[in-house]
Structures are given as C-alpha cells and as structure tokens.
PDB file of C-alpha atoms in Angstrom:
ATOM      1  CA  MET A   1      51.780  31.872  14.708  1.00 93.00           C
ATOM      2  CA  ILE A   2      50.438  28.338  14.971  1.00 98.00           C
ATOM      3  CA  ARG A   3      52.588  26.013  17.109  1.00 98.00           C
ATOM      4  CA  LEU A   4      50.359  23.143  17.522  1.00 98.00           C
ATOM      5  CA  ILE A   5      47.945  21.255  15.255  1.00 98.00           C
ATOM      6  CA  ILE A   6      45.600  18.500  16.570  1.00 98.00           C
ATOM      7  CA  THR A   7      42.989  16.488  14.621  1.00 98.00           C
ATOM      8  CA  ASP A   8      40.336  13.987  15.087  1.00 98.00           C
ATOM      9  CA  VAL A   9      40.544  10.743  13.125  1.00 97.00           C
ATOM     10  CA  ASP A  10      37.106   9.074  12.204  1.00 96.00           C
ATOM     11  CA  ASP A  11      35.049  11.045   9.607  1.00 96.00           C
ATOM     12  CA  THR A  12      37.506  13.703   9.799  1.00 98.00           C
ATOM     13  CA  LEU A  13      40.756  12.222   8.309  1.00 98.00           C
ATOM     14  CA  VAL A  14      39.339   8.628   7.261  1.00 97.00           C
ATOM     15  CA  PRO A  15      35.916   7.040   7.116  1.00 95.00           C
ATOM     16  CA  GLU A  16      34.629   5.487  10.332  1.00 89.00           C
ATOM     17  CA  SER A  17      36.730   2.409  11.386  1.00 87.00           C
ATOM     18  CA  CYS A  18      39.176   2.696   8.393  1.00 93.00           C
ATOM     19  CA  SER A  19      42.569   1.414   9.133  1.00 92.00           C
ATOM     20  CA  VAL A  20      44.407   3.071   6.301  1.00 95.00           C
ATOM     21  CA  ILE A  21      45.146   6.600   5.741  1.00 97.00           C
ATOM     22  CA  ASN A  22      46.440   8.677   2.960  1.00 97.00           C
ATOM     23  CA  PRO A  23      50.284   8.611   3.255  1.00 98.00           C
ATOM     24  CA  GLU A  24      50.291  12.226   2.421  1.00 98.00           C
ATOM     25  CA  TYR A  25      49.413  12.977   6.117  1.00 98.00           C
ATOM     26  CA  TYR A  26      52.616  11.306   7.123  1.00 98.00           C
ATOM     27  CA  ASP A  27      54.632  13.856   4.990  1.00 98.00           C
ATOM     28  CA  ILE A  28      52.688  16.824   6.221  1.00 98.00           C
ATOM     29  CA  ILE A  29      53.163  15.760   9.887  1.00 98.00           C
ATOM     30  CA  ARG A  30      57.011  15.528   9.183  1.00 98.00           C
ATOM     31  CA  GLU A  31      56.765  18.989   7.570  1.00 97.00           C
ATOM     32  CA  CYS A  32      55.177  20.390  10.625  1.00 97.00           C
ATOM     33  CA  ARG A  33      57.615  19.055  12.942  1.00 97.00           C
ATOM     34  CA  LYS A  34      60.564  20.428  10.709  1.00 96.00           C
ATOM     35  CA  LYS A  35      58.875  23.808  11.201  1.00 95.00           C
ATOM     36  CA  GLY A  36      58.739  23.281  15.079  1.00 96.00           C
ATOM     37  CA  ILE A  37      54.845  22.718  14.998  1.00 98.00           C
ATOM     38  CA  PHE A  38      53.686  19.937  17.485  1.00 98.00           C
ATOM     39  CA  PHE A  39      51.221  17.589  15.915  1.00 98.00           C
ATOM     40  CA  GLY A  40      48.456  15.599  17.738  1.00 98.00           C
ATOM     41  CA  VAL A  41      45.940  13.058  17.029  1.00 98.00           C
ATOM     42  CA  ALA A  42      42.868  13.126  19.284  1.00 98.00           C
ATOM     43  CA  SER A  43      40.456  10.075  18.952  1.00 96.00           C
ATOM     44  CA  GLY A  44      37.861   8.073  20.330  1.00 94.00           C
ATOM     45  CA  ARG A  45      39.896   5.109  19.274  1.00 96.00           C
ATOM     46  CA  GLN A  46      42.064   3.316  21.787  1.00 96.00           C
ATOM     47  CA  LYS A  47      45.895   4.078  21.847  1.00 97.00           C
ATOM     48  CA  PRO A  48      47.177   1.018  20.128  1.00 97.00           C
ATOM     49  CA  CYS A  49      44.755   1.522  17.302  1.00 95.00           C
ATOM     50  CA  VAL A  50      45.883   5.075  16.811  1.00 97.00           C
ATOM     51  CA  LYS A  51      49.502   4.012  16.855  1.00 97.00           C
ATOM     52  CA  ASN A  52      48.844   1.465  14.191  1.00 96.00           C
ATOM     53  CA  LEU A  53      47.459   4.021  11.937  1.00 97.00           C
ATOM     54  CA  PHE A  54      50.247   6.490  12.404  1.00 98.00           C
ATOM     55  CA  ARG A  55      53.065   4.024  12.914  1.00 97.00           C
ATOM     56  CA  PRO A  56      55.416   5.733  10.187  1.00 98.00           C
ATOM     57  CA  VAL A  57      55.302   8.965  12.180  1.00 98.00           C
ATOM     58  CA  LEU A  58      54.973   7.869  15.845  1.00 97.00           C
ATOM     59  CA  ASP A  59      58.125   9.650  16.827  1.00 96.00           C
ATOM     60  CA  GLU A  60      56.693  12.883  15.446  1.00 97.00           C
ATOM     61  CA  ILE A  61      53.304  12.968  17.200  1.00 98.00           C
ATOM     62  CA  PHE A  62      51.426  12.947  20.540  1.00 98.00           C
ATOM     63  CA  ILE A  63      48.182  10.989  20.931  1.00 98.00           C
ATOM     64  CA  LEU A  64      44.956  11.845  22.926  1.00 98.00           C
ATOM     65  CA  ALA A  65      43.138   8.502  22.854  1.00 97.00           C
ATOM     66  CA  ASP A  66      39.841   7.130  24.257  1.00 96.00           C
ATOM     67  CA  ASN A  67      38.512  10.664  23.909  1.00 95.00           C
ATOM     68  CA  GLY A  68      41.368  12.300  25.706  1.00 97.00           C
ATOM     69  CA  THR A  69      41.466  10.119  28.852  1.00 97.00           C
ATOM     70  CA  ASP A  70      44.759   8.382  27.681  1.00 98.00           C
ATOM     71  CA  ILE A  71      47.444  10.846  26.814  1.00 98.00           C
ATOM     72  CA  TRP A  72      50.571   9.700  25.221  1.00 98.00           C
ATOM     73  CA  ALA A  73      53.736  11.385  23.959  1.00 96.00           C
ATOM     74  CA  LYS A  74      57.438  10.332  23.980  1.00 91.00           C
ATOM     75  CA  ASP A  75      58.071  12.373  27.093  1.00 92.00           C
ATOM     76  CA  TYR A  76      54.768  12.353  28.713  1.00 94.00           C
ATOM     77  CA  THR A  77      51.865   9.824  29.660  1.00 96.00           C
ATOM     78  CA  ILE A  78      48.834  10.126  31.727  1.00 95.00           C
ATOM     79  CA  SER A  79      45.472   8.444  31.936  1.00 95.00           C
ATOM     80  CA  MET A  80      42.169   9.400  33.707  1.00 96.00           C
ATOM     81  CA  LYS A  81      39.891   6.980  35.171  1.00 96.00           C
ATOM     82  CA  ILE A  82      36.151   6.733  35.874  1.00 98.00           C
ATOM     83  CA  PRO A  83      35.576   6.192  39.665  1.00 97.00           C
ATOM     84  CA  ASN A  84      34.808   2.415  39.967  1.00 97.00           C
ATOM     85  CA  GLU A  85      31.490   3.042  41.848  1.00 97.00           C
ATOM     86  CA  ASP A  86      30.239   5.425  39.012  1.00 98.00           C
ATOM     87  CA  TYR A  87      31.425   3.123  36.307  1.00 98.00           C
ATOM     88  CA  GLN A  88      29.571   0.151  37.817  1.00 96.00           C
ATOM     89  CA  GLY A  89      26.447   2.059  38.304  1.00 97.00           C
ATOM     90  CA  LEU A  90      26.614   2.923  34.585  1.00 98.00           C
ATOM     91  CA  ALA A  91      27.162  -0.710  33.670  1.00 97.00           C
ATOM     92  CA  ARG A  92      24.181  -1.770  35.669  1.00 96.00           C
ATOM     93  CA  GLU A  93      21.890   0.934  33.887  1.00 97.00           C
ATOM     94  CA  TYR A  94      23.155  -0.137  30.594  1.00 97.00           C
ATOM     95  CA  TYR A  95      21.541  -3.578  30.985  1.00 96.00           C
ATOM     96  CA  GLU A  96      18.082  -1.908  31.108  1.00 97.00           C
ATOM     97  CA  LEU A  97      18.525  -0.372  27.501  1.00 97.00           C
ATOM     98  CA  GLY A  98      17.662  -3.447  25.598  1.00 94.00           C
ATOM     99  CA  ASP A  99      19.523  -6.175  23.681  1.00 94.00           C
ATOM    100  CA  GLU A 100      20.306  -4.180  20.607  1.00 96.00           C
ATOM    101  CA  TYR A 101      22.701  -1.974  22.728  1.00 98.00           C
ATOM    102  CA  ASN A 102      26.191  -3.153  23.341  1.00 98.00           C
ATOM    103  CA  ILE A 103      28.843  -1.901  25.933  1.00 98.00           C
ATOM    104  CA  MET A 104      32.632  -1.527  25.431  1.00 98.00           C
ATOM    105  CA  SER A 105      34.694  -0.776  28.528  1.00 98.00           C
ATOM    106  CA  CYS A 106      38.240   0.642  27.774  1.00 98.00           C
ATOM    107  CA  LYS A 107      41.455   0.760  29.675  1.00 97.00           C
ATOM    108  CA  PRO A 108      44.590   2.572  28.011  1.00 94.00           C
ATOM    109  CA  ASP A 109      45.659  -0.419  26.053  1.00 95.00           C
ATOM    110  CA  ILE A 110      42.918  -2.922  26.077  1.00 97.00           C
ATOM    111  CA  ALA A 111      39.037  -2.843  25.748  1.00 98.00           C
ATOM    112  CA  TYR A 112      36.366  -5.348  26.797  1.00 98.00           C
ATOM    113  CA  ILE A 113      33.214  -6.609  25.267  1.00 98.00           C
ATOM    114  CA  GLU A 114      30.765  -9.061  26.842  1.00 98.00           C
ATOM    115  CA  ASN A 115      30.490 -12.582  25.485  1.00 97.00           C
ATOM    116  CA  GLY A 116      27.656 -12.920  23.180  1.00 96.00           C
ATOM    117  CA  HIS A 117      28.099  -9.511  21.543  1.00 97.00           C
ATOM    118  CA  GLU A 118      30.163 -10.856  18.605  1.00 97.00           C
ATOM    119  CA  GLU A 119      28.943  -8.171  16.152  1.00 96.00           C
ATOM    120  CA  TYR A 120      30.143  -5.431  18.234  1.00 97.00           C
ATOM    121  CA  TYR A 121      33.531  -7.286  18.713  1.00 97.00           C
ATOM    122  CA  GLU A 122      34.022  -7.850  15.069  1.00 96.00           C
ATOM    123  CA  HIS A 123      33.022  -4.180  14.265  1.00 95.00           C
ATOM    124  CA  MET A 124      35.717  -2.948  16.758  1.00 95.00           C
ATOM    125  CA  ARG A 125      38.296  -5.411  15.462  1.00 94.00           C
ATOM    126  CA  SER A 126      37.975  -3.698  12.104  1.00 91.00           C
ATOM    127  CA  TYR A 127      39.600  -0.514  13.314  1.00 91.00           C
ATOM    128  CA  PRO A 128      41.535  -2.688  14.621  1.00 93.00           C
ATOM    129  CA  TYR A 129      41.140  -2.579  18.397  1.00 95.00           C
ATOM    130  CA  GLU A 130      42.794  -4.688  21.001  1.00 97.00           C
ATOM    131  CA  LEU A 131      39.913  -6.503  22.619  1.00 98.00           C
ATOM    132  CA  GLU A 132      39.062  -9.191  25.053  1.00 98.00           C
ATOM    133  CA  TYR A 133      35.837 -10.852  25.834  1.00 98.00           C
ATOM    134  CA  VAL A 134      34.511 -10.566  29.489  1.00 98.00           C
ATOM    135  CA  GLU A 135      31.493 -12.359  31.130  1.00 97.00           C
ATOM    136  CA  ASN A 136      30.169  -9.186  32.906  1.00 96.00           C
ATOM    137  CA  ALA A 137      31.262  -5.700  32.266  1.00 96.00           C
ATOM    138  CA  ALA A 138      29.873  -4.522  35.599  1.00 95.00           C
ATOM    139  CA  ASP A 139      32.673  -6.620  37.361  1.00 96.00           C
ATOM    140  CA  LEU A 140      35.369  -4.595  35.689  1.00 97.00           C
ATOM    141  CA  THR A 141      37.429  -1.764  37.442  1.00 97.00           C
ATOM    142  CA  ASP A 142      39.797   1.115  36.452  1.00 97.00           C
ATOM    143  CA  ILE A 143      37.921   1.883  33.221  1.00 98.00           C
ATOM    144  CA  CYS A 144      38.902   5.245  31.565  1.00 98.00           C
ATOM    145  CA  LYS A 145      36.160   5.281  28.780  1.00 97.00           C
ATOM    146  CA  VAL A 146      32.748   3.448  28.073  1.00 98.00           C
ATOM    147  CA  SER A 147      31.310   3.278  24.625  1.00 98.00           C
ATOM    148  CA  ILE A 148      27.673   2.231  24.260  1.00 98.00           C
ATOM    149  CA  TRP A 149      26.962   1.062  20.647  1.00 98.00           C
ATOM    150  CA  ARG A 150      23.849   0.356  18.643  1.00 98.00           C
ATOM    151  CA  ARG A 151      24.218  -0.627  14.949  1.00 96.00           C
ATOM    152  CA  GLU A 152      21.296   1.294  13.890  1.00 96.00           C
ATOM    153  CA  GLY A 153      22.290   4.433  15.820  1.00 97.00           C
ATOM    154  CA  ILE A 154      21.786   5.619  19.404  1.00 97.00           C
ATOM    155  CA  GLU A 155      18.164   6.419  19.840  1.00 97.00           C
ATOM    156  CA  GLN A 156      17.343   9.950  21.137  1.00 96.00           C
ATOM    157  CA  ASP A 157      15.378   8.847  24.094  1.00 97.00           C
ATOM    158  CA  VAL A 158      18.260   6.694  25.201  1.00 98.00           C
ATOM    159  CA  GLU A 159      20.839   9.468  24.818  1.00 97.00           C
ATOM    160  CA  GLU A 160      18.485  11.752  26.754  1.00 98.00           C
ATOM    161  CA  ARG A 161      17.993   9.266  29.444  1.00 98.00           C
ATOM    162  CA  MET A 162      21.696   8.435  29.784  1.00 98.00           C
ATOM    163  CA  ARG A 163      22.480  12.181  29.979  1.00 98.00           C
ATOM    164  CA  ARG A 164      19.926  12.647  32.693  1.00 98.00           C
ATOM    165  CA  SER A 165      21.344   9.831  34.761  1.00 98.00           C
ATOM    166  CA  TRP A 166      25.054  10.583  34.338  1.00 98.00           C
ATOM    167  CA  SER A 167      25.893  14.139  33.163  1.00 97.00           C
ATOM    168  CA  ASP A 168      26.306  15.173  36.656  1.00 97.00           C
ATOM    169  CA  ARG A 169      29.162  12.850  37.274  1.00 97.00           C
ATOM    170  CA  MET A 170      30.429  12.030  33.834  1.00 97.00           C
ATOM    171  CA  GLU A 171      31.206  13.446  30.366  1.00 96.00           C
ATOM    172  CA  VAL A 172      28.358  12.076  28.204  1.00 96.00           C
ATOM    173  CA  CYS A 173      28.737  12.700  24.318  1.00 92.00           C
ATOM    174  CA  LEU A 174      28.047  11.125  20.879  1.00 90.00           C
ATOM    175  CA  GLY A 175      31.010   9.843  19.087  1.00 85.00           C
ATOM    176  CA  GLY A 176      29.271   9.630  15.813  1.00 80.00           C
ATOM    177  CA  GLU A 177      25.729   8.219  15.267  1.00 89.00           C
ATOM    178  CA  CYS A 178      26.275   4.754  16.752  1.00 94.00           C
ATOM    179  CA  PHE A 179      28.320   5.478  19.765  1.00 96.00           C
ATOM    180  CA  LEU A 180      27.480   7.071  23.085  1.00 96.00           C
ATOM    181  CA  ASP A 181      30.659   7.658  25.139  1.00 96.00           C
ATOM    182  CA  PHE A 182      31.144   8.156  28.763  1.00 97.00           C
ATOM    183  CA  MET A 183      34.265   9.583  30.640  1.00 97.00           C
ATOM    184  CA  ASN A 184      34.885  10.899  34.082  1.00 97.00           C
ATOM    185  CA  LYS A 185      33.519  14.421  34.582  1.00 97.00           C
ATOM    186  CA  GLY A 186      35.908  16.993  33.183  1.00 95.00           C
ATOM    187  CA  CYS A 187      37.859  14.398  31.096  1.00 96.00           C
ATOM    188  CA  ASN A 188      37.504  14.941  27.414  1.00 96.00           C
ATOM    189  CA  LYS A 189      39.559  16.058  24.317  1.00 97.00           C
ATOM    190  CA  GLY A 190      39.467  19.605  25.429  1.00 97.00           C
ATOM    191  CA  LYS A 191      40.823  18.895  28.814  1.00 97.00           C
ATOM    192  CA  ALA A 192      43.477  16.568  27.294  1.00 98.00           C
ATOM    193  CA  LEU A 193      44.484  19.235  24.975  1.00 98.00           C
ATOM    194  CA  SER A 194      44.870  21.783  27.654  1.00 98.00           C
ATOM    195  CA  ILE A 195      47.097  19.463  29.582  1.00 98.00           C
ATOM    196  CA  ILE A 196      49.360  19.060  26.548  1.00 98.00           C
ATOM    197  CA  GLN A 197      49.374  22.704  25.875  1.00 98.00           C
ATOM    198  CA  GLU A 198      50.485  23.341  29.436  1.00 98.00           C
ATOM    199  CA  HIS A 199      53.213  20.623  29.227  1.00 97.00           C
ATOM    200  CA  TYR A 200      54.657  22.145  26.017  1.00 97.00           C
ATOM    201  CA  GLY A 201      54.056  25.807  26.910  1.00 98.00           C
ATOM    202  CA  ILE A 202      51.634  26.350  23.994  1.00 98.00           C
ATOM    203  CA  LYS A 203      48.652  28.864  24.225  1.00 98.00           C
ATOM    204  CA  PRO A 204      45.130  28.241  22.686  1.00 98.00           C
ATOM    205  CA  GLU A 205      45.880  31.221  20.537  1.00 98.00           C
ATOM    206  CA  GLU A 206      48.801  29.225  18.995  1.00 98.00           C
ATOM    207  CA  THR A 207      46.709  26.001  18.285  1.00 98.00           C
ATOM    208  CA  ALA A 208      44.628  24.722  15.324  1.00 98.00           C
ATOM    209  CA  ALA A 209      42.146  21.949  15.798  1.00 98.00           C
ATOM    210  CA  PHE A 210      40.089  19.829  13.273  1.00 98.00           C
ATOM    211  CA  GLY A 211      37.047  17.618  14.117  1.00 98.00           C
ATOM    212  CA  ASN A 212      33.734  16.353  12.946  1.00 96.00           C
ATOM    213  CA  ALA A 213      31.480  15.117  16.021  1.00 94.00           C
ATOM    214  CA  ASP A 214      30.198  16.465  19.308  1.00 92.00           C
ATOM    215  CA  ASN A 215      33.021  14.741  21.154  1.00 92.00           C
ATOM    216  CA  ASP A 216      35.445  17.039  19.473  1.00 96.00           C
ATOM    217  CA  ILE A 217      33.641  20.332  20.744  1.00 96.00           C
ATOM    218  CA  PRO A 218      35.669  20.682  23.919  1.00 96.00           C
ATOM    219  CA  MET A 219      38.876  20.339  21.863  1.00 98.00           C
ATOM    220  CA  LEU A 220      37.846  22.983  19.226  1.00 98.00           C
ATOM    221  CA  ARG A 221      36.923  25.251  22.138  1.00 98.00           C
ATOM    222  CA  GLN A 222      40.592  25.002  23.342  1.00 98.00           C
ATOM    223  CA  ALA A 223      41.883  26.215  19.952  1.00 98.00           C
ATOM    224  CA  LYS A 224      41.657  29.614  18.423  1.00 98.00           C
ATOM    225  CA  TYR A 225      41.869  28.092  14.917  1.00 98.00           C
ATOM    226  CA  SER A 226      39.000  25.577  14.879  1.00 98.00           C
ATOM    227  CA  TYR A 227      37.771  23.695  11.783  1.00 98.00           C
ATOM    228  CA  ALA A 228      34.891  21.499  11.093  1.00 98.00           C
ATOM    229  CA  VAL A 229      34.813  19.258   8.071  1.00 98.00           C
ATOM    230  CA  ALA A 230      31.827  19.584   5.734  1.00 98.00           C
ATOM    231  CA  GLY A 231      30.141  16.457   7.159  1.00 95.00           C
ATOM    232  CA  ALA A 232      30.445  17.539  10.894  1.00 96.00           C
ATOM    233  CA  SER A 233      27.444  17.722  13.289  1.00 94.00           C
ATOM    234  CA  ASP A 234      25.561  20.962  13.398  1.00 96.00           C
ATOM    235  CA  ASN A 235      26.731  21.329  17.115  1.00 95.00           C
ATOM    236  CA  LEU A 236      30.364  21.301  16.040  1.00 96.00           C
ATOM    237  CA  LYS A 237      29.941  23.548  13.010  1.00 98.00           C
ATOM    238  CA  ALA A 238      28.402  26.190  15.301  1.00 98.00           C
ATOM    239  CA  VAL A 239      31.494  26.086  17.474  1.00 97.00           C
ATOM    240  CA  ALA A 240      34.196  26.005  14.743  1.00 98.00           C
ATOM    241  CA  SER A 241      35.653  29.196  13.413  1.00 97.00           C
ATOM    242  CA  GLU A 242      35.420  27.818   9.871  1.00 98.00           C
ATOM    243  CA  VAL A 243      33.709  24.922   7.978  1.00 98.00           C
ATOM    244  CA  ILE A 244      36.184  23.323   5.550  1.00 98.00           C
ATOM    245  CA  GLY A 245      35.641  20.664   2.695  1.00 98.00           C
ATOM    246  CA  GLU A 246      34.885  17.089   2.724  1.00 98.00           C
ATOM    247  CA  MET A 247      36.708  14.302   4.512  1.00 97.00           C
ATOM    248  CA  LYS A 248      36.736  12.294   1.428  1.00 96.00           C
ATOM    249  CA  ASP A 249      38.549  15.049  -0.371  1.00 97.00           C
ATOM    250  CA  ASP A 250      41.334  15.356   2.448  1.00 98.00           C
ATOM    251  CA  ALA A 251      40.097  18.740   3.382  1.00 98.00           C
ATOM    252  CA  VAL A 252      42.327  18.524   6.625  1.00 98.00           C
ATOM    253  CA  LEU A 253      45.278  18.029   4.662  1.00 98.00           C
ATOM    254  CA  LYS A 254      44.618  20.769   2.264  1.00 98.00           C
ATOM    255  CA  LYS A 255      43.995  23.140   5.225  1.00 98.00           C
ATOM    256  CA  ILE A 256      47.167  22.214   7.073  1.00 98.00           C
ATOM    257  CA  ARG A 257      49.090  22.915   3.904  1.00 97.00           C
ATOM    258  CA  GLU A 258      47.474  26.305   3.558  1.00 97.00           C
ATOM    259  CA  ILE A 259      48.592  27.022   7.373  1.00 97.00           C
ATOM    260  CA  LEU A 260      52.243  25.952   6.584  1.00 97.00           C
ATOM    261  CA  ASP A 261      52.248  28.109   3.471  1.00 95.00           C
ATOM    262  CA  GLU A 262      51.058  31.120   5.408  1.00 92.00           C
ATOM    263  CA  GLN A 263      53.829  30.637   8.085  1.00 89.00           C
ATOM    264  CA  LYS A 264      56.703  30.509   5.668  1.00 72.00           C
TER     265      LYS A 264
END
C-alpha cells in the first residue's frame, strides 16, 4: 500500500524552466489526498517558484525545495544551511572557473546572482525565481544551496574538480546538464524525504518517487517504488525500480493513475 508519492519537477513533470503544468496534475493530487496518500514535490527550484506552479493545490501538498534543503508543509517547516566558512570557500573557488560560469546562492525564499550576470538572472526569472542582484557572492551568509550554471553545460573537468574540492564537506550533484549544485553534507532530496516520512509516520516501503536527474538519486533510494522517466540520466535509471515513459507524454501522471487504480 502506497501512502506517499513524491516527484521531481523539471524534465520529470514539465520541461526545464517551464512555469505552466498540465492541470490534470492538480486533479490527481486531489484524488491522492482523498485516498489518504500524501503528495510531495521535490525540486532544485526555490520554494516560491514551486508554490507558484502548484498554487491551486498548495493546501494538498508538501514541498522539498532547493534540492531538499528547504522543507515546507502546512504543519512543518525546516531549512538546512551550508556552514558560512564552507560556503565562502566554495564561492572563492568558483571565481577560478572562468567567465562562462555563473553562481546563484539560495536562501529559502530568495536567491542571489552577481551583478553583470544578466543572462543567468533572466534565465532563472523564467521559472520564475525570486531574485536579487548582489555585488559579491562570497560576502553572503546563511546559504542553503549553491547552483553554478554554464549555458553550454557543465564541463566534465569542472565537475570533477569541484567534486574533488568539496565532496567531503558538501553534497555535489548535477541538476541537469547546465547546473552543478552544492548543499551541506548529508542534505539532499533523500534526507529531506526521510525527515518527512518520519514526521508523518510513513515507511520507505509505503513510498513512490519519480525523477530524472542525478540529484534525484537519494530520493529514489528512499522509496521502494522508484521511477525514472525515459529521458532520465543513466545513473538514475540504474537506481530506479522501473523506467516509465516520456515526460512530454505525462508519464508520471499516467503512472500515478495506475497506482491509484491498483489501490482501489
């Protein structure tokens, strides 16, 4: 018996940065709640952005935003921050990566992009993100997630370098091809899901999870029923218990309907 369903957003439910979702998802969320199934949205997006996408059913869901570092439900909230010393060291190393790389530093309800990085700013506004410009990212404190972005995609040598530098102190994962994300060690979608499961008294054996990218791997490992959409990364497909159809064909919606039909 499944008692909790959780899903990623970008390239799982909607195309990257899309700000409109098939309204049938609202109907299926309401149906889940009527059957006593908790429904969650786990995303690399910030909380205000996720709330905007799911506004018609906000009272029916919980949210794991900023890769799980910002947990929100009507009856429960918590955020998990990167230690300031580690964050500032990461920001300093970012400056060595080259002009084509951009940094976004996230707090639970606002994110910061440096002056002069208008392309990144406008890209994130398309989600739409709540953003402010800042002169120097290294001066910030109390950050919960960092996203380093390159329009052409994160280069493999840069990913490997940053993992070598920071994986002992931070979670380092690709959030799609163009984002390299950093959170405090042990803070990820899987950890956030385990916190919610404990809060509501739900076991991994009663959980179904959907995703597409490497940053969804900890979440899928926290669920017995784990699903990768057809366009998912090879790493995620290797972890998932089943590979389903394409995001563009609303594969997640169809699978949730199957789950509900099986539990009648």
